[in-house]
Amino acid sequence: MRPGSPSDTPIPWQRYLQALLVFLLASLASLSLLYLHQQQRQAETDQALRQQLRQAVQRFEEEVQQAQSGNAELRRLLARGAEQAELEQLAAQLLTRHPPIVSISTTRKLRVNFIYPLQGNEALLGLDYSVNPEQMSGVERAIAQRDTVLVGPIRLVQSLNLGIVNRTPVFADEGNGELLGLVSIALSLQDTLQRAGLLDLPAGVRLALRGVDGQGEHGQIFHGEASLFRQARLLLNIHLPGGQWQLAADWPQQGLTASRESRLLLACGQLLALVVALLWFHRRRPRSRTVFSSRPLPLRQLLLGALLLTLLPIIAIGGWLAYEHAQRAAEQISRQLADSISERTQDQLQRFFEAPRSVLALNVEQASVDLLDTQQPDALLQRLLLQLRQHPLLTFVSVGLADGQYYAGSRPPMGPDRGLRMLHARPAEQMQMQIHRVDAANRKGSLVSTGAHFDARQRPWFKAARHNGSMAWYEVYAYAIHDQEQAYATLGIGMSAPLHDSQGRFLGVATADIALPQLSGFLAELSEGTQALVFLLENDDQLLATSSTDALYRRQGEQVERLTSQTSDNPLIRAAGQALRDSGDSEGSLHLQIDGQTYHLDWRPYVLAKGPRLTQVVLLPDSQFASAMQALLHNTLYLGLAVLALGLLIALFVSDWVARPLVALNHWAAQLAAGQWQASPPQRSPVREVSDLARSLDQMARQLQQNTEQLEQRVAQRTAELQQANLQLAELSRTDALTGLGNRRHFDEILADEWARAARSGQQLALLMLDVDHFKLYNDHLGHQAGDQCLKTIASVLQSCARRAGDHVARYGGEEFAVIAADCDLARARQLGETILSVLATLGLPHPHSPLGRVSLSIGVAVRAASNQGSAGELIEQADAALYRAKQNGRNRVESDA
Ligand SMILES: Nc1nc2c(ncn2[C@@H]2O[C@H](COP(=O)(O)OP(=O)(O)OP(=O)(O)O)[C@@H](O)[C@H]2O)c(=O)[nH]1
């Protein structure tokens, strides 16, 4: 590389700084993208894990239900007093069908009298639950609920491993008689969890379970850490016979370098940032030369530009990251809130729907022991009203007798007066429906209205109970009770069960009923303060209840048309229903855009035992978090703009502060350049670099001034020397080196000058041409050195003779001389020639080969009066001619014009 080429110039530190800045920005951008990518992945992972856990919980519930169906089969066998062999056969089948079952046992009363398989379970045979408190609590629960309950987890007597037990009480007389015994199917907890997939979860997922003996969130923790229930990402209820468990799951947030893919992306991002920085570094070098040298930017623009370039991306990226983060946080919060609302709703619904079941179960049981006397209508009504007061959510608790009579306690679901009512349709009033108010002591009050003829046997709930033969939910129907206040002009759903006395005689049908507005009101209460829309759909998409005030049905005359999620007036319900249909899943959660608003949608099935399958939907707007998010975004932007404005002000101030002394310096430098050395330097700048520059410039100016003055002196001296040399040179150029006389050039100049002067003055000008005689012979015989010496001697003779002012002696060339004599006539000129010959003769320079034996001269003289017509050349010709004659005439003589 050539020294001093552009590549050799040092790279300013600013370029390294720029490259570093570019690297940092590119690195920040790549990190932001990676962060977003990771957040997306995290959201997907969260969603997938939630889905996986929900499905696992569902499988667990199914596993338990599957075992529960075995309980039902065994109960039938036991109720009809089957032989041991039959029990063994069924037990063997159940064990084969469902591997997690570890034992199947039955009791007579409370003592275990059958166990399968016997091997390994011998310890259980003969066990009396009544003396075994650990077992007895579960047994009591099953008897009290008259249905299967899940007990545990408990340590199984036979294996001491943790197990769960489905216990089913068996009563005589189709469930109405005394306790015959219990059917128990024990499952290995480990195997059941394993089969459900709850033990086979991705790495990092932590689980905890609580709710021993179905006590849900109030029950003991039996798996995992208690802390999980405070920080869980997911809380799920596990619905089990007679109760529920609660599952908490948590998993770690993925870091930026959690996966290999993320690490690879991170490395690629950083590498890319490095490449971008390097490209920038190399691209800037030539550009900086052309741009900055040809079109330099003002310092102020440069500083403002640099500041904008630095701050704007930082503010933009910072604001964007803050917004993204807030948005994700809002999404997560809304998801968690929707999750928790869903869970709470599911729990509360369970309690809600438990009310009709428990009231009905009590009435059925009471009837079976002849405690429900249908012959005493007043007492019956009192009982029904009492039950209604105990369950504030119920609309009707009623009994329809076998002959069509109807007795009910009721809470009007509509209208201004919600006080309890007593309803009856009995023969005394020709089966006309009588509706009376009821006072606080359940005494009959004023008549509200008298309705039309009413036959309980025609009502859907009555028919359903007769058809099912047992307690079951009946379909939604329109109330056939009309009063003046239209308090019952709505739809209801409930459970009904046939009533039998201790003799097994059919007494009628009992119902417990909930009006749909009450169910909706219940949902509204549940979702109060959350902005969530909660609604229940039946499997055929019909709306059962909604927390909003939207209609659930339309009346067209007597016809009632129920609304579905597609025909609802509420666009949110329509959009959510559409999302559910698009998804096709029985449960899930997703984000949904409705009219530009984001909502979190969570839906899950809700199964009513012996009733319809419902879907519980929760729709929660993100808007409640959006305002906080927007406030955060605005704050970030305002803060960013404030920082930017402040930065710009500082940049303006700094640029002015730095630029002003620089401008003054520039002005001063221009004055110095114009030679104004006395110009005063600008004031000291507070900026060190500028101050240093001013000092350097001052030193440079002083040095320059000194140098200039020295140079001027030297130039003047050199010029004088040169003039002197030139004069000497001019002198030399006119002098003959041998003789010291003027040379031919000098002769010509003098002759021209004298000729001009003579012409001006009108004087005569004489010219003598002198030539050494036989000089060749002189040289030939005496040598050239001697010849030279001879010529010098002749020159001194000539100079000594022509001493008058205006006489000029010159060597005309070779051995020929000339004498110019101004203001000289012929006589005088001839006289001068003669004098010269005479002096030379006197000298007697020896010349062996001259006839005279000495050196002599021949002289031609010409004299003319100079005029403008003639020329000096003519004078020379004249003198030459005279010289020629002198040679011709014998030499050593003077000849002239005639
Ligand atoms: N030593 C010496 N000889 C010179 C110089 N200049 C001319 N000469 C000689 O002068 C001689 C002149 O010779 P010619 O012109 O033949 O004339 P001459 O021999 O003098 O004869 P005439 O003039 O007829 O008397 C030559 O031999 C030249 O070499 C000089 O500077 N030094």
Short mmCIF file of C-alpha atoms in Angstrom, two decimals, residues 258-420:
data_model
loop_
_atom_site.label_atom_id
_atom_site.label_comp_id
_atom_site.label_asym_id
_atom_site.label_seq_id
_atom_site.Cartn_x
_atom_site.Cartn_y
_atom_site.Cartn_z
CA ALA A 258 -34.44 -22.02 27.50
CA SER A 259 -34.53 -24.14 24.38
CA ARG A 260 -31.86 -25.06 21.88
CA GLU A 261 -33.87 -23.34 19.20
CA SER A 262 -33.99 -20.13 21.26
CA ARG A 263 -30.25 -20.30 21.90
CA LEU A 264 -29.66 -20.83 18.20
CA LEU A 265 -31.93 -17.90 17.32
CA LEU A 266 -30.19 -15.77 19.92
CA ALA A 267 -26.79 -16.64 18.49
CA CYS A 268 -28.02 -16.00 14.92
CA GLY A 269 -29.53 -12.66 16.00
CA GLN A 270 -26.28 -11.55 17.62
CA LEU A 271 -24.29 -12.72 14.62
CA LEU A 272 -26.59 -10.83 12.31
CA ALA A 273 -26.25 -7.74 14.48
CA LEU A 274 -22.47 -8.10 14.24
CA VAL A 275 -22.63 -8.45 10.45
CA VAL A 276 -24.89 -5.40 10.18
CA ALA A 277 -22.49 -3.42 12.38
CA LEU A 278 -19.50 -4.52 10.27
CA LEU A 279 -21.30 -3.67 7.03
CA TRP A 280 -22.16 -0.30 8.46
CA PHE A 281 -18.57 0.22 9.56
CA HIS A 282 -17.18 -0.50 6.11
CA ARG A 283 -19.92 1.28 4.23
CA ARG A 284 -19.42 4.47 6.18
CA ARG A 285 -15.72 4.88 5.37
CA PRO A 286 -15.89 5.92 1.71
CA ARG A 287 -19.16 7.72 2.25
CA SER A 288 -17.79 9.78 5.06
CA ARG A 289 -15.03 11.01 2.74
CA THR A 290 -17.37 12.11 0.00
CA VAL A 291 -20.29 13.33 2.04
CA PHE A 292 -18.47 15.09 4.81
CA SER A 293 -15.79 16.55 2.60
CA SER A 294 -18.07 17.74 -0.17
CA ARG A 295 -21.10 18.76 1.87
CA PRO A 296 -20.21 19.15 5.52
CA LEU A 297 -23.08 19.27 7.95
CA PRO A 298 -23.51 21.99 10.53
CA LEU A 299 -22.63 20.82 14.02
CA ARG A 300 -26.14 21.57 15.27
CA GLN A 301 -27.74 19.33 12.65
CA LEU A 302 -25.16 16.67 13.31
CA LEU A 303 -25.83 16.62 17.04
CA LEU A 304 -29.61 16.78 16.63
CA GLY A 305 -29.49 14.03 14.00
CA ALA A 306 -27.31 11.81 16.18
CA LEU A 307 -29.61 12.38 19.14
CA LEU A 308 -32.74 11.64 17.13
CA LEU A 309 -31.11 8.55 15.64
CA THR A 310 -30.25 7.32 19.11
CA LEU A 311 -33.28 8.30 21.12
CA LEU A 312 -36.08 7.66 18.65
CA PRO A 313 -35.38 3.92 18.21
CA ILE A 314 -34.87 3.55 21.96
CA ILE A 315 -38.16 5.30 22.71
CA ALA A 316 -39.97 3.43 19.94
CA ILE A 317 -38.59 0.03 20.93
CA GLY A 318 -39.00 0.75 24.64
CA GLY A 319 -42.59 1.88 24.17
CA TRP A 320 -43.37 -1.02 21.92
CA LEU A 321 -41.85 -3.53 24.33
CA ALA A 322 -43.72 -1.98 27.25
CA TYR A 323 -46.95 -2.14 25.27
CA GLU A 324 -46.34 -5.72 24.17
CA HIS A 325 -45.48 -6.74 27.67
CA ALA A 326 -48.53 -5.02 29.10
CA GLN A 327 -50.70 -6.60 26.42
CA ARG A 328 -49.39 -10.06 27.21
CA ALA A 329 -49.78 -9.43 30.91
CA ALA A 330 -53.36 -8.26 30.29
CA GLU A 331 -54.04 -11.35 28.20
CA GLN A 332 -52.61 -13.57 30.90
CA ILE A 333 -54.58 -11.81 33.61
CA SER A 334 -57.77 -11.97 31.57
CA ARG A 335 -57.13 -15.66 30.89
CA GLN A 336 -56.53 -16.33 34.57
CA LEU A 337 -59.57 -14.28 35.53
CA ALA A 338 -61.73 -16.07 32.96
CA ASP A 339 -60.33 -19.34 34.23
CA SER A 340 -61.12 -18.48 37.79
CA ILE A 341 -64.61 -17.19 36.90
CA SER A 342 -65.21 -20.42 35.01
CA GLU A 343 -64.04 -22.50 37.94
CA ARG A 344 -66.09 -20.49 40.41
CA THR A 345 -69.13 -20.65 38.17
CA GLN A 346 -68.74 -24.38 37.82
CA ASP A 347 -68.45 -24.78 41.58
CA GLN A 348 -71.40 -22.54 42.28
CA LEU A 349 -73.48 -24.22 39.60
CA GLN A 350 -72.81 -27.51 41.24
CA ARG A 351 -74.13 -26.12 44.51
CA PHE A 352 -77.00 -24.49 42.66
CA PHE A 353 -78.05 -27.68 40.93
CA GLU A 354 -77.50 -29.64 44.10
CA ALA A 355 -80.43 -27.82 45.74
CA PRO A 356 -83.24 -29.47 43.73
CA ARG A 357 -81.52 -32.84 44.04
CA SER A 358 -81.18 -32.72 47.80
CA VAL A 359 -84.75 -31.40 48.36
CA LEU A 360 -86.11 -34.08 46.12
CA ALA A 361 -84.02 -36.84 47.66
CA LEU A 362 -85.31 -35.86 51.07
CA ASN A 363 -88.94 -35.92 49.96
CA VAL A 364 -88.50 -39.27 48.23
CA GLU A 365 -86.89 -40.69 51.34
CA GLN A 366 -89.50 -39.20 53.64
CA ALA A 367 -92.28 -40.62 51.48
CA SER A 368 -90.65 -44.04 51.54
CA VAL A 369 -90.83 -44.09 55.33
CA ASP A 370 -94.40 -42.69 55.30
CA LEU A 371 -93.28 -39.32 56.66
CA LEU A 372 -94.68 -37.45 53.67
CA ASP A 373 -98.40 -37.69 54.17
CA THR A 374 -100.14 -36.80 50.95
CA GLN A 375 -103.47 -37.09 52.74
CA GLN A 376 -102.64 -33.99 54.79
CA PRO A 377 -102.40 -31.24 52.18
CA ASP A 378 -101.87 -28.43 54.69
CA ALA A 379 -98.99 -30.19 56.40
CA LEU A 380 -97.63 -31.08 52.98
CA LEU A 381 -97.76 -27.44 51.90
CA GLN A 382 -96.06 -26.33 55.12
CA ARG A 383 -93.26 -28.82 54.46
CA LEU A 384 -92.88 -27.66 50.87
CA LEU A 385 -92.79 -23.99 51.91
CA LEU A 386 -90.24 -24.75 54.58
CA GLN A 387 -88.01 -26.45 52.07
CA LEU A 388 -88.42 -23.52 49.70
CA ARG A 389 -87.31 -21.07 52.39
CA GLN A 390 -84.22 -23.21 53.03
CA HIS A 391 -83.27 -23.07 49.35
CA PRO A 392 -83.55 -19.48 48.18
CA LEU A 393 -82.71 -20.34 44.58
CA LEU A 394 -85.65 -22.68 44.00
CA THR A 395 -88.81 -21.53 42.25
CA PHE A 396 -91.07 -24.46 42.99
CA VAL A 397 -91.03 -27.29 45.49
CA SER A 398 -94.15 -29.22 44.65
CA VAL A 399 -95.96 -32.52 44.72
CA GLY A 400 -98.38 -33.71 42.08
CA LEU A 401 -100.50 -36.51 43.42
CA ALA A 402 -101.44 -39.63 41.58
CA ASP A 403 -104.97 -38.25 41.00
CA GLY A 404 -103.71 -35.00 39.51
CA GLN A 405 -103.95 -32.78 42.62
CA TYR A 406 -101.15 -30.27 42.92
CA TYR A 407 -99.53 -28.68 45.99
CA ALA A 408 -96.59 -26.35 45.79
CA GLY A 409 -94.60 -23.74 47.55
CA SER A 410 -93.28 -21.18 45.10
CA ARG A 411 -91.06 -18.13 44.83
CA PRO A 412 -92.27 -15.98 41.91
CA PRO A 413 -89.40 -15.54 39.49
CA MET A 414 -90.87 -12.39 37.88
CA GLY A 415 -92.89 -9.33 38.83
CA PRO A 416 -92.56 -6.79 41.60
CA ASP A 417 -93.77 -8.97 44.48
CA ARG A 418 -91.36 -11.80 45.13
CA GLY A 419 -92.98 -12.97 48.38
CA LEU A 420 -93.55 -16.72 48.70
#
